[in-house]
Structure formats: C-alpha cells, structure tokens
Amino acid sequence: MYFKMIFEDGFFHADPHPGNFLVVSEDVIGVMDFGTVGRITDETRAQVSQLFVALINKDVSELVDRLIDVGIVTEETDKRLLTYDIDMLMMRYHDISVRQVRVAEALNDLFGVVYKHRVIIPTELGLLLKTLVTLEGVCTMLDPGFNLIEVGRPFASQLVSEKANPLRWAPELLEDLRQLNKLLRTLPQQISDTLKQVGEGKLKVSLDHLGMGGFMNTLRRVIDQLSLSILIASFVLGSSLIIAQGRLLPPGVMPLTFLILVPAALLGLWLVFSIFTSRK
C-alpha cells in the first residue's frame, strides 16, 4: 500500500505510527490522520527509484550519481572522496543478504557518510526517508521477518523499467520539441535586438568578480600606506630644508621644525608596524 502511494501516486501518508491505522476487514486497512503528508514529483520518484535500486545492487558509482541527481551532492562536495567513503560503507554489507538488511540501519549508515561531507538533503526526500524508517519499525513489530527492501524492490524496479521505456519518453520529447521550436522562432529577433543595442552603444554588461574582495581590500591598504609614506616624506623633506637654512631664518622658526618631525616620526613608526602586521 505504502509503496504504491510513493512510487505510483507520488502522494503518501507521512506519519505511519500504529495509532493511524485501522484494520477494517481481513484485506482492508484504513489510514487515519492526514495531518502530515508528503508529495514527490515524477522526476523525484524516478530518482528515488534509481537510488533504491542502486542501494539494493550495492552499485557505488550509480549510488553517488543518483545522490547527485536528487540534489543531495553539491558542487562543493568532493565527489571522489564521497565515492570512496560510500565504497568503504558498502564493503560492510558485501557479505550480507538483502533479506538481512534493515532500511533504518542502512540509511543511518549512508547518511552518516552524507552528513560527514556536509551535503544537503531535500525536504521532500528527508520526509520520505523518515516515513520509510517509521514504516519499517511498525511492520517489524507485526512480523519480525518483514523486510522493507524486499517488498519495495518490485515497485522501484518497475518504475525504473517504465522510465526506460521509449513510449514513456514521447510526451516529454514532444514538449522538448515544442520548447525548441519556440526558441528557434524567437532567437533571430533576440540576436537582432542584441546587435542593435551593441551598435547603439546601449548594451550593458555586468561583471561580478568572484573572490576579488580580498584583493580590493589589499589594494586599498597599499594605497593608504603609499599616501601616508608620501605625507611623511614631505614632512621630513620640508623640515630638513628648514634646518639647512637655519642661520638665515628668524630665531623662533627652528623649534617649529621639531614639532613637525615628532609627528612624522610617530607616523613612520605606525606605518612600519602596520606593514608588518598586514603581512601576518
């Protein structure tokens, strides 16, 4: 029932604890309390099915590719290292029959590796996995020999096979062709408009220099230090010229040169200190 909801309907009851089920008759089960439900798109259902099959087949490369498809693995993730860690994980299950594998344990191990690499789990997928773990616990209480993977395998395999059927591609292919036709009809006009803007000098290009923030801060600091160096040099040079002409100047002028040299010396010390600290 649950796998039909997940893999066929794309709409499932997301809180499968014992209090939400009612045995109506021998072959009829009633589901109550739809306060928490999950929805997954056709694309996500296909991706989850492929992920499920890859997990059953212990296909590490396929498993990592499917994790990327569902949006778990980002560009910042080291795919090579993630593949290695999942491969090490799969070695623990190498000699274990699928019948002996518990979904809760397998997912806990898998997403322990996933969290290690700081990857993101989409909300809809997280809700689905939580539902499967809870469902496995309830079914195991009723039947200790119950195996969720064995029950779900036919549904996942069937959906994967259906997605591989060329007849299923027809609607998507027709939609892609329609979009391509629309693009080809509008592209000449868009190119013409762009060339017209270029010819009239109206085309504006916005560039975002990623990673330039640190360089610009360093450049500003260098310019500030250079400006301060020029100011200090002018103070020292001016004072030196005054001292050189000391005999020709009135008596009260010479002490003023020291009032200029003292701030210049302090600024020079501060400049040297700032240069050394900025290098660190």
PDB file of C-alpha atoms in Angstrom:
ATOM      1  CA  MET A   1       0.000   0.000   0.000  1.00  0.00           C
ATOM      2  CA  TYR A   2       2.709   2.459   1.003  1.00  0.00           C
ATOM      3  CA  PHE A   3       4.967   1.708  -1.920  1.00  0.00           C
ATOM      4  CA  LYS A   4       2.026   2.203  -4.260  1.00  0.00           C
ATOM      5  CA  MET A   5       1.477   5.635  -2.704  1.00  0.00           C
ATOM      6  CA  ILE A   6       5.158   6.507  -3.039  1.00  0.00           C
ATOM      7  CA  PHE A   7       6.150   5.042  -6.398  1.00  0.00           C
ATOM      8  CA  GLU A   8       2.838   5.258  -8.266  1.00  0.00           C
ATOM      9  CA  ASP A   9       0.784   8.063  -6.719  1.00  0.00           C
ATOM     10  CA  GLY A  10       3.548  10.416  -5.558  1.00  0.00           C
ATOM     11  CA  PHE A  11       1.415  11.264  -2.523  1.00  0.00           C
ATOM     12  CA  PHE A  12       1.863   9.445   0.782  1.00  0.00           C
ATOM     13  CA  HIS A  13       0.818   9.452   4.430  1.00  0.00           C
ATOM     14  CA  ALA A  14       3.946  10.611   6.272  1.00  0.00           C
ATOM     15  CA  ASP A  15       3.110   9.583   9.840  1.00  0.00           C
ATOM     16  CA  PRO A  16       2.686   5.778   9.798  1.00  0.00           C
ATOM     17  CA  HIS A  17       2.645   5.031  13.537  1.00  0.00           C
ATOM     18  CA  PRO A  18       0.300   2.245  14.814  1.00  0.00           C
ATOM     19  CA  GLY A  19      -2.383   4.665  16.019  1.00  0.00           C
ATOM     20  CA  ASN A  20      -3.007   5.896  12.488  1.00  0.00           C
ATOM     21  CA  PHE A  21      -4.035   2.516  11.053  1.00  0.00           C
ATOM     22  CA  LEU A  22      -7.297   0.663  11.412  1.00  0.00           C
ATOM     23  CA  VAL A  23      -7.968  -2.916  10.301  1.00  0.00           C
ATOM     24  CA  VAL A  24     -11.340  -2.610   8.563  1.00  0.00           C
ATOM     25  CA  SER A  25     -11.507  -6.207   7.380  1.00  0.00           C
ATOM     26  CA  GLU A  26      -9.190  -9.077   6.607  1.00  0.00           C
ATOM     27  CA  ASP A  27      -7.782  -7.450   3.484  1.00  0.00           C
ATOM     28  CA  VAL A  28      -8.660  -3.782   4.048  1.00  0.00           C
ATOM     29  CA  ILE A  29      -6.610  -1.319   6.117  1.00  0.00           C
ATOM     30  CA  GLY A  30      -7.874   2.152   6.912  1.00  0.00           C
ATOM     31  CA  VAL A  31      -5.442   5.073   7.250  1.00  0.00           C
ATOM     32  CA  MET A  32      -6.287   7.993   9.551  1.00  0.00           C
ATOM     33  CA  ASP A  33      -4.885  11.433  10.420  1.00  0.00           C
ATOM     34  CA  PHE A  34      -3.562  13.005   7.246  1.00  0.00           C
ATOM     35  CA  GLY A  35      -2.059  15.944   9.133  1.00  0.00           C
ATOM     36  CA  THR A  36       1.373  15.065   7.760  1.00  0.00           C
ATOM     37  CA  VAL A  37       1.583  14.043   4.123  1.00  0.00           C
ATOM     38  CA  GLY A  38       4.344  14.041   1.552  1.00  0.00           C
ATOM     39  CA  ARG A  39       4.403  14.774  -2.145  1.00  0.00           C
ATOM     40  CA  ILE A  40       7.117  13.874  -4.624  1.00  0.00           C
ATOM     41  CA  THR A  41       7.270  14.824  -8.281  1.00  0.00           C
ATOM     42  CA  ASP A  42       7.509  12.309 -11.122  1.00  0.00           C
ATOM     43  CA  GLU A  43      11.159  13.226 -11.573  1.00  0.00           C
ATOM     44  CA  THR A  44      11.964  12.733  -7.884  1.00  0.00           C
ATOM     45  CA  ARG A  45      10.080   9.420  -7.832  1.00  0.00           C
ATOM     46  CA  ALA A  46      12.220   8.165 -10.712  1.00  0.00           C
ATOM     47  CA  GLN A  47      15.387   9.374  -8.985  1.00  0.00           C
ATOM     48  CA  VAL A  48      14.410   7.759  -5.674  1.00  0.00           C
ATOM     49  CA  SER A  49      13.630   4.509  -7.508  1.00  0.00           C
ATOM     50  CA  GLN A  50      17.045   4.524  -9.145  1.00  0.00           C
ATOM     51  CA  LEU A  51      18.626   5.346  -5.785  1.00  0.00           C
ATOM     52  CA  PHE A  52      16.732   2.457  -4.201  1.00  0.00           C
ATOM     53  CA  VAL A  53      17.828   0.007  -6.915  1.00  0.00           C
ATOM     54  CA  ALA A  54      21.458   1.188  -6.723  1.00  0.00           C
ATOM     55  CA  LEU A  55      21.390   0.651  -2.961  1.00  0.00           C
ATOM     56  CA  ILE A  56      19.984  -2.871  -3.388  1.00  0.00           C
ATOM     57  CA  ASN A  57      22.569  -3.727  -6.055  1.00  0.00           C
ATOM     58  CA  LYS A  58      25.358  -2.151  -3.965  1.00  0.00           C
ATOM     59  CA  ASP A  59      26.441  -0.170  -7.027  1.00  0.00           C
ATOM     60  CA  VAL A  60      28.601   2.598  -5.527  1.00  0.00           C
ATOM     61  CA  SER A  61      29.133   4.626  -8.710  1.00  0.00           C
ATOM     62  CA  GLU A  62      25.422   4.543  -9.567  1.00  0.00           C
ATOM     63  CA  LEU A  63      24.517   5.403  -5.974  1.00  0.00           C
ATOM     64  CA  VAL A  64      26.710   8.525  -5.973  1.00  0.00           C
ATOM     65  CA  ASP A  65      25.313   9.593  -9.363  1.00  0.00           C
ATOM     66  CA  ARG A  66      21.762   9.218  -8.053  1.00  0.00           C
ATOM     67  CA  LEU A  67      22.613  11.239  -4.924  1.00  0.00           C
ATOM     68  CA  ILE A  68      23.788  13.998  -7.245  1.00  0.00           C
ATOM     69  CA  ASP A  69      20.566  13.753  -9.287  1.00  0.00           C
ATOM     70  CA  VAL A  70      18.298  14.254  -6.268  1.00  0.00           C
ATOM     71  CA  GLY A  71      20.264  17.340  -5.285  1.00  0.00           C
ATOM     72  CA  ILE A  72      21.971  15.925  -2.221  1.00  0.00           C
ATOM     73  CA  VAL A  73      25.512  16.379  -3.507  1.00  0.00           C
ATOM     74  CA  THR A  74      26.530  19.974  -4.293  1.00  0.00           C
ATOM     75  CA  GLU A  75      29.367  21.334  -6.425  1.00  0.00           C
ATOM     76  CA  GLU A  76      31.411  21.913  -3.258  1.00  0.00           C
ATOM     77  CA  THR A  77      31.340  18.219  -2.377  1.00  0.00           C
ATOM     78  CA  ASP A  78      34.458  16.192  -3.135  1.00  0.00           C
ATOM     79  CA  LYS A  79      32.818  13.502  -5.267  1.00  0.00           C
ATOM     80  CA  ARG A  80      35.941  11.317  -5.312  1.00  0.00           C
ATOM     81  CA  LEU A  81      36.196  11.262  -1.512  1.00  0.00           C
ATOM     82  CA  LEU A  82      32.447  10.710  -1.146  1.00  0.00           C
ATOM     83  CA  THR A  83      32.623   7.751  -3.545  1.00  0.00           C
ATOM     84  CA  TYR A  84      35.491   6.282  -1.533  1.00  0.00           C
ATOM     85  CA  ASP A  85      33.612   6.600   1.781  1.00  0.00           C
ATOM     86  CA  ILE A  86      30.445   5.033   0.340  1.00  0.00           C
ATOM     87  CA  ASP A  87      32.545   2.236  -1.156  1.00  0.00           C
ATOM     88  CA  MET A  88      34.015   1.562   2.298  1.00  0.00           C
ATOM     89  CA  LEU A  89      30.476   1.541   3.698  1.00  0.00           C
ATOM     90  CA  MET A  90      29.254  -0.925   1.080  1.00  0.00           C
ATOM     91  CA  MET A  91      32.072  -3.306   1.953  1.00  0.00           C
ATOM     92  CA  ARG A  92      30.417  -3.725   5.355  1.00  0.00           C
ATOM     93  CA  TYR A  93      27.293  -5.001   3.585  1.00  0.00           C
ATOM     94  CA  HIS A  94      29.133  -7.039   0.951  1.00  0.00           C
ATOM     95  CA  ASP A  95      28.518 -10.449   2.522  1.00  0.00           C
ATOM     96  CA  ILE A  96      25.089  -9.582   3.926  1.00  0.00           C
ATOM     97  CA  SER A  97      21.958 -10.729   2.103  1.00  0.00           C
ATOM     98  CA  VAL A  98      19.397  -8.102   1.179  1.00  0.00           C
ATOM     99  CA  ARG A  99      16.928 -10.004   3.343  1.00  0.00           C
ATOM    100  CA  GLN A 100      19.087  -9.233   6.373  1.00  0.00           C
ATOM    101  CA  VAL A 101      19.447  -5.507   5.707  1.00  0.00           C
ATOM    102  CA  ARG A 102      17.285  -3.104   7.701  1.00  0.00           C
ATOM    103  CA  VAL A 103      16.394   0.155   5.992  1.00  0.00           C
ATOM    104  CA  ALA A 104      16.812   2.161   9.198  1.00  0.00           C
ATOM    105  CA  GLU A 105      20.347   0.867   9.747  1.00  0.00           C
ATOM    106  CA  ALA A 106      21.362   1.200   6.086  1.00  0.00           C
ATOM    107  CA  LEU A 107      20.041   4.765   5.815  1.00  0.00           C
ATOM    108  CA  ASN A 108      21.612   5.706   9.139  1.00  0.00           C
ATOM    109  CA  ASP A 109      24.996   4.478   7.874  1.00  0.00           C
ATOM    110  CA  LEU A 110      24.569   6.061   4.438  1.00  0.00           C
ATOM    111  CA  PHE A 111      23.540   9.470   5.696  1.00  0.00           C
ATOM    112  CA  GLY A 112      26.217   9.362   8.356  1.00  0.00           C
ATOM    113  CA  VAL A 113      28.639   9.478   5.422  1.00  0.00           C
ATOM    114  CA  VAL A 114      26.489  12.092   3.673  1.00  0.00           C
ATOM    115  CA  TYR A 115      26.457  14.389   6.712  1.00  0.00           C
ATOM    116  CA  LYS A 116      30.216  13.973   7.045  1.00  0.00           C
ATOM    117  CA  HIS A 117      30.580  15.623   3.644  1.00  0.00           C
ATOM    118  CA  ARG A 118      28.146  18.423   4.609  1.00  0.00           C
ATOM    119  CA  VAL A 119      25.754  17.771   1.780  1.00  0.00           C
ATOM    120  CA  ILE A 120      22.113  18.841   1.724  1.00  0.00           C
ATOM    121  CA  ILE A 121      19.077  16.577   1.941  1.00  0.00           C
ATOM    122  CA  PRO A 122      15.994  17.985   0.154  1.00  0.00           C
ATOM    123  CA  THR A 123      12.975  18.357   2.439  1.00  0.00           C
ATOM    124  CA  GLU A 124      10.707  16.043   0.439  1.00  0.00           C
ATOM    125  CA  LEU A 125      13.361  13.314   0.407  1.00  0.00           C
ATOM    126  CA  GLY A 126      14.012  13.688   4.137  1.00  0.00           C
ATOM    127  CA  LEU A 127      10.296  13.273   4.871  1.00  0.00           C
ATOM    128  CA  LEU A 128      10.116  10.205   2.628  1.00  0.00           C
ATOM    129  CA  LEU A 129      13.088   8.525   4.318  1.00  0.00           C
ATOM    130  CA  LYS A 130      11.674   9.282   7.770  1.00  0.00           C
ATOM    131  CA  THR A 131       8.385   7.688   6.699  1.00  0.00           C
ATOM    132  CA  LEU A 132      10.118   4.546   5.426  1.00  0.00           C
ATOM    133  CA  VAL A 133      12.085   4.132   8.656  1.00  0.00           C
ATOM    134  CA  THR A 134       8.931   4.514  10.775  1.00  0.00           C
ATOM    135  CA  LEU A 135       7.018   2.150   8.493  1.00  0.00           C
ATOM    136  CA  GLU A 136       9.718  -0.495   8.773  1.00  0.00           C
ATOM    137  CA  GLY A 137       9.570  -0.300  12.567  1.00  0.00           C
ATOM    138  CA  VAL A 138       5.785  -0.773  12.634  1.00  0.00           C
ATOM    139  CA  CYS A 139       5.853  -3.691  10.171  1.00  0.00           C
ATOM    140  CA  THR A 140       8.684  -5.395  12.052  1.00  0.00           C
ATOM    141  CA  MET A 141       6.620  -5.251  15.245  1.00  0.00           C
ATOM    142  CA  LEU A 142       3.850  -7.167  13.461  1.00  0.00           C
ATOM    143  CA  ASP A 143       6.179  -9.514  11.592  1.00  0.00           C
ATOM    144  CA  PRO A 144       9.804  -9.829  12.801  1.00  0.00           C
ATOM    145  CA  GLY A 145      10.736 -11.385   9.454  1.00  0.00           C
ATOM    146  CA  PHE A 146       9.412  -8.439   7.452  1.00  0.00           C
ATOM    147  CA  ASN A 147      11.920  -6.878   5.045  1.00  0.00           C
ATOM    148  CA  LEU A 148      11.074  -3.466   3.620  1.00  0.00           C
ATOM    149  CA  ILE A 149      13.669  -3.685   0.854  1.00  0.00           C
ATOM    150  CA  GLU A 150      12.274  -6.962  -0.481  1.00  0.00           C
ATOM    151  CA  VAL A 151       8.754  -5.512  -0.512  1.00  0.00           C
ATOM    152  CA  GLY A 152       9.791  -2.266  -2.182  1.00  0.00           C
ATOM    153  CA  ARG A 153      12.148  -3.752  -4.763  1.00  0.00           C
ATOM    154  CA  PRO A 154       9.419  -4.697  -7.336  1.00  0.00           C
ATOM    155  CA  PHE A 155       7.857  -1.221  -7.208  1.00  0.00           C
ATOM    156  CA  ALA A 156      11.198   0.553  -7.652  1.00  0.00           C
ATOM    157  CA  SER A 157      12.346  -1.813 -10.407  1.00  0.00           C
ATOM    158  CA  GLN A 158       9.052  -1.434 -12.261  1.00  0.00           C
ATOM    159  CA  LEU A 159       9.234   2.350 -12.154  1.00  0.00           C
ATOM    160  CA  VAL A 160      12.839   2.306 -13.388  1.00  0.00           C
ATOM    161  CA  SER A 161      11.815  -0.007 -16.251  1.00  0.00           C
ATOM    162  CA  GLU A 162       8.865   2.197 -17.162  1.00  0.00           C
ATOM    163  CA  LYS A 163      11.067   5.290 -17.281  1.00  0.00           C
ATOM    164  CA  ALA A 164      13.410   3.418 -19.646  1.00  0.00           C
ATOM    165  CA  ASN A 165      10.520   2.581 -21.994  1.00  0.00           C
ATOM    166  CA  PRO A 166      10.788   4.745 -25.153  1.00  0.00           C
ATOM    167  CA  LEU A 167       6.990   5.078 -25.240  1.00  0.00           C
ATOM    168  CA  ARG A 168       7.156   6.948 -21.923  1.00  0.00           C
ATOM    169  CA  TRP A 169       9.526   9.448 -23.471  1.00  0.00           C
ATOM    170  CA  ALA A 170       7.068  10.551 -26.153  1.00  0.00           C
ATOM    171  CA  PRO A 171       5.214  13.252 -24.123  1.00  0.00           C
ATOM    172  CA  GLU A 172       8.478  14.643 -22.735  1.00  0.00           C
ATOM    173  CA  LEU A 173      10.083  14.543 -26.179  1.00  0.00           C
ATOM    174  CA  LEU A 174       7.138  16.386 -27.728  1.00  0.00           C
ATOM    175  CA  GLU A 175       7.341  19.058 -25.022  1.00  0.00           C
ATOM    176  CA  ASP A 176      11.092  19.448 -25.602  1.00  0.00           C
ATOM    177  CA  LEU A 177      10.492  19.809 -29.345  1.00  0.00           C
ATOM    178  CA  ARG A 178       7.804  22.416 -28.685  1.00  0.00           C
ATOM    179  CA  GLN A 179      10.189  24.412 -26.498  1.00  0.00           C
ATOM    180  CA  LEU A 180      12.943  24.077 -29.115  1.00  0.00           C
ATOM    181  CA  ASN A 181      10.596  25.293 -31.842  1.00  0.00           C
ATOM    182  CA  LYS A 182       9.668  28.299 -29.708  1.00  0.00           C
ATOM    183  CA  LEU A 183      13.340  29.068 -29.099  1.00  0.00           C
ATOM    184  CA  LEU A 184      14.249  28.828 -32.787  1.00  0.00           C
ATOM    185  CA  ARG A 185      11.410  31.196 -33.725  1.00  0.00           C
ATOM    186  CA  THR A 186      12.358  33.851 -31.170  1.00  0.00           C
ATOM    187  CA  LEU A 187      16.160  33.509 -31.366  1.00  0.00           C
ATOM    188  CA  PRO A 188      16.694  35.584 -34.583  1.00  0.00           C
ATOM    189  CA  GLN A 189      14.772  38.529 -33.136  1.00  0.00           C
ATOM    190  CA  GLN A 190      16.678  38.309 -29.854  1.00  0.00           C
ATOM    191  CA  ILE A 191      20.007  38.270 -31.715  1.00  0.00           C
ATOM    192  CA  SER A 192      18.876  41.230 -33.835  1.00  0.00           C
ATOM    193  CA  ASP A 193      17.874  43.215 -30.723  1.00  0.00           C
ATOM    194  CA  THR A 194      21.211  42.460 -29.063  1.00  0.00           C
ATOM    195  CA  LEU A 195      23.228  43.539 -32.123  1.00  0.00           C
ATOM    196  CA  LYS A 196      21.155  46.717 -32.335  1.00  0.00           C
ATOM    197  CA  GLN A 197      21.966  47.558 -28.713  1.00  0.00           C
ATOM    198  CA  VAL A 198      25.656  46.915 -29.402  1.00  0.00           C
ATOM    199  CA  GLY A 199      25.584  49.203 -32.434  1.00  0.00           C
ATOM    200  CA  GLU A 200      23.872  51.994 -30.466  1.00  0.00           C
ATOM    201  CA  GLY A 201      26.198  51.574 -27.500  1.00  0.00           C
ATOM    202  CA  LYS A 202      23.307  50.709 -25.194  1.00  0.00           C
ATOM    203  CA  LEU A 203      24.382  47.189 -24.279  1.00  0.00           C
ATOM    204  CA  LYS A 204      25.347  46.946 -20.626  1.00  0.00           C
ATOM    205  CA  VAL A 205      27.434  44.081 -19.299  1.00  0.00           C
ATOM    206  CA  SER A 206      27.554  43.393 -15.575  1.00  0.00           C
ATOM    207  CA  LEU A 207      30.613  41.543 -14.290  1.00  0.00           C
ATOM    208  CA  ASP A 208      30.819  40.062 -10.831  1.00  0.00           C
ATOM    209  CA  HIS A 209      34.414  39.369  -9.886  1.00  0.00           C
ATOM    210  CA  LEU A 210      34.154  36.413  -7.541  1.00  0.00           C
ATOM    211  CA  GLY A 211      36.929  36.309  -4.958  1.00  0.00           C
ATOM    212  CA  MET A 212      38.050  39.902  -5.700  1.00  0.00           C
ATOM    213  CA  GLY A 213      37.006  41.232  -2.284  1.00  0.00           C
ATOM    214  CA  GLY A 214      40.272  40.285  -0.598  1.00  0.00           C
ATOM    215  CA  PHE A 215      42.339  41.690  -3.461  1.00  0.00           C
ATOM    216  CA  MET A 216      40.480  45.021  -3.377  1.00  0.00           C
ATOM    217  CA  ASN A 217      40.961  45.326   0.398  1.00  0.00           C
ATOM    218  CA  THR A 218      44.693  44.675  -0.018  1.00  0.00           C
ATOM    219  CA  LEU A 219      44.877  47.237  -2.828  1.00  0.00           C
ATOM    220  CA  ARG A 220      43.142  49.882  -0.672  1.00  0.00           C
ATOM    221  CA  ARG A 221      45.536  49.178   2.200  1.00  0.00           C
ATOM    222  CA  VAL A 222      48.567  49.522  -0.098  1.00  0.00           C
ATOM    223  CA  ILE A 223      47.267  52.828  -1.482  1.00  0.00           C
ATOM    224  CA  ASP A 224      46.661  54.155   2.053  1.00  0.00           C
ATOM    225  CA  GLN A 225      50.173  53.171   3.113  1.00  0.00           C
ATOM    226  CA  LEU A 226      51.655  54.750  -0.011  1.00  0.00           C
ATOM    227  CA  SER A 227      49.760  58.007   0.605  1.00  0.00           C
ATOM    228  CA  LEU A 228      50.934  58.081   4.215  1.00  0.00           C
ATOM    229  CA  SER A 229      54.530  57.425   3.117  1.00  0.00           C
ATOM    230  CA  ILE A 230      54.396  60.400   0.738  1.00  0.00           C
ATOM    231  CA  LEU A 231      52.985  62.599   3.516  1.00  0.00           C
ATOM    232  CA  ILE A 232      55.727  61.547   5.958  1.00  0.00           C
ATOM    233  CA  ALA A 233      58.407  62.097   3.316  1.00  0.00           C
ATOM    234  CA  SER A 234      57.104  65.606   2.648  1.00  0.00           C
ATOM    235  CA  PHE A 235      57.220  66.410   6.384  1.00  0.00           C
ATOM    236  CA  VAL A 236      60.799  65.149   6.688  1.00  0.00           C
ATOM    237  CA  LEU A 237      61.959  66.867   3.497  1.00  0.00           C
ATOM    238  CA  GLY A 238      60.368  70.167   4.486  1.00  0.00           C
ATOM    239  CA  SER A 239      61.879  70.028   7.954  1.00  0.00           C
ATOM    240  CA  SER A 240      65.310  69.189   6.509  1.00  0.00           C
ATOM    241  CA  LEU A 241      65.182  72.210   4.201  1.00  0.00           C
ATOM    242  CA  ILE A 242      64.239  74.444   7.107  1.00  0.00           C
ATOM    243  CA  ILE A 243      67.100  73.097   9.231  1.00  0.00           C
ATOM    244  CA  ALA A 244      69.562  73.554   6.335  1.00  0.00           C
ATOM    245  CA  GLN A 245      68.605  77.228   6.155  1.00  0.00           C
ATOM    246  CA  GLY A 246      68.657  77.636   9.916  1.00  0.00           C
ATOM    247  CA  ARG A 247      71.149  80.534  10.074  1.00  0.00           C
ATOM    248  CA  LEU A 248      69.076  82.599   7.658  1.00  0.00           C
ATOM    249  CA  LEU A 249      65.768  82.101   9.481  1.00  0.00           C
ATOM    250  CA  PRO A 250      64.344  84.053  12.400  1.00  0.00           C
ATOM    251  CA  PRO A 251      65.120  82.558  15.865  1.00  0.00           C
ATOM    252  CA  GLY A 252      61.556  81.268  16.507  1.00  0.00           C
ATOM    253  CA  VAL A 253      61.299  79.141  13.363  1.00  0.00           C
ATOM    254  CA  MET A 254      63.769  76.348  14.237  1.00  0.00           C
ATOM    255  CA  PRO A 255      61.734  74.919  17.179  1.00  0.00           C
ATOM    256  CA  LEU A 256      58.750  74.546  14.850  1.00  0.00           C
ATOM    257  CA  THR A 257      60.682  72.038  12.750  1.00  0.00           C
ATOM    258  CA  PHE A 258      60.858  69.660  15.720  1.00  0.00           C
ATOM    259  CA  LEU A 259      57.078  69.966  16.152  1.00  0.00           C
ATOM    260  CA  ILE A 260      56.822  68.704  12.557  1.00  0.00           C
ATOM    261  CA  LEU A 261      59.461  65.961  12.866  1.00  0.00           C
ATOM    262  CA  VAL A 262      57.954  64.375  16.001  1.00  0.00           C
ATOM    263  CA  PRO A 263      54.524  63.606  14.403  1.00  0.00           C
ATOM    264  CA  ALA A 264      56.330  62.479  11.243  1.00  0.00           C
ATOM    265  CA  ALA A 265      58.444  60.048  13.273  1.00  0.00           C
ATOM    266  CA  LEU A 266      55.364  58.699  15.076  1.00  0.00           C
ATOM    267  CA  LEU A 267      53.522  58.262  11.791  1.00  0.00           C
ATOM    268  CA  GLY A 268      56.568  56.497  10.355  1.00  0.00           C
ATOM    269  CA  LEU A 269      56.678  54.037  13.262  1.00  0.00           C
ATOM    270  CA  TRP A 270      52.947  53.391  12.915  1.00  0.00           C
ATOM    271  CA  LEU A 271      53.375  52.804   9.164  1.00  0.00           C
ATOM    272  CA  VAL A 272      56.179  50.269   9.715  1.00  0.00           C
ATOM    273  CA  PHE A 273      54.078  48.494  12.353  1.00  0.00           C
ATOM    274  CA  SER A 274      51.008  48.329  10.076  1.00  0.00           C
ATOM    275  CA  ILE A 275      53.070  46.928   7.184  1.00  0.00           C
ATOM    276  CA  PHE A 276      54.454  44.093   9.311  1.00  0.00           C
ATOM    277  CA  THR A 277      51.077  43.242  10.869  1.00  0.00           C
ATOM    278  CA  SER A 278      49.354  43.190   7.451  1.00  0.00           C
ATOM    279  CA  ARG A 279      51.899  40.641   6.202  1.00  0.00           C
ATOM    280  CA  LYS A 280      50.952  38.315   9.039  1.00  0.00           C
TER     281      LYS A 280
END
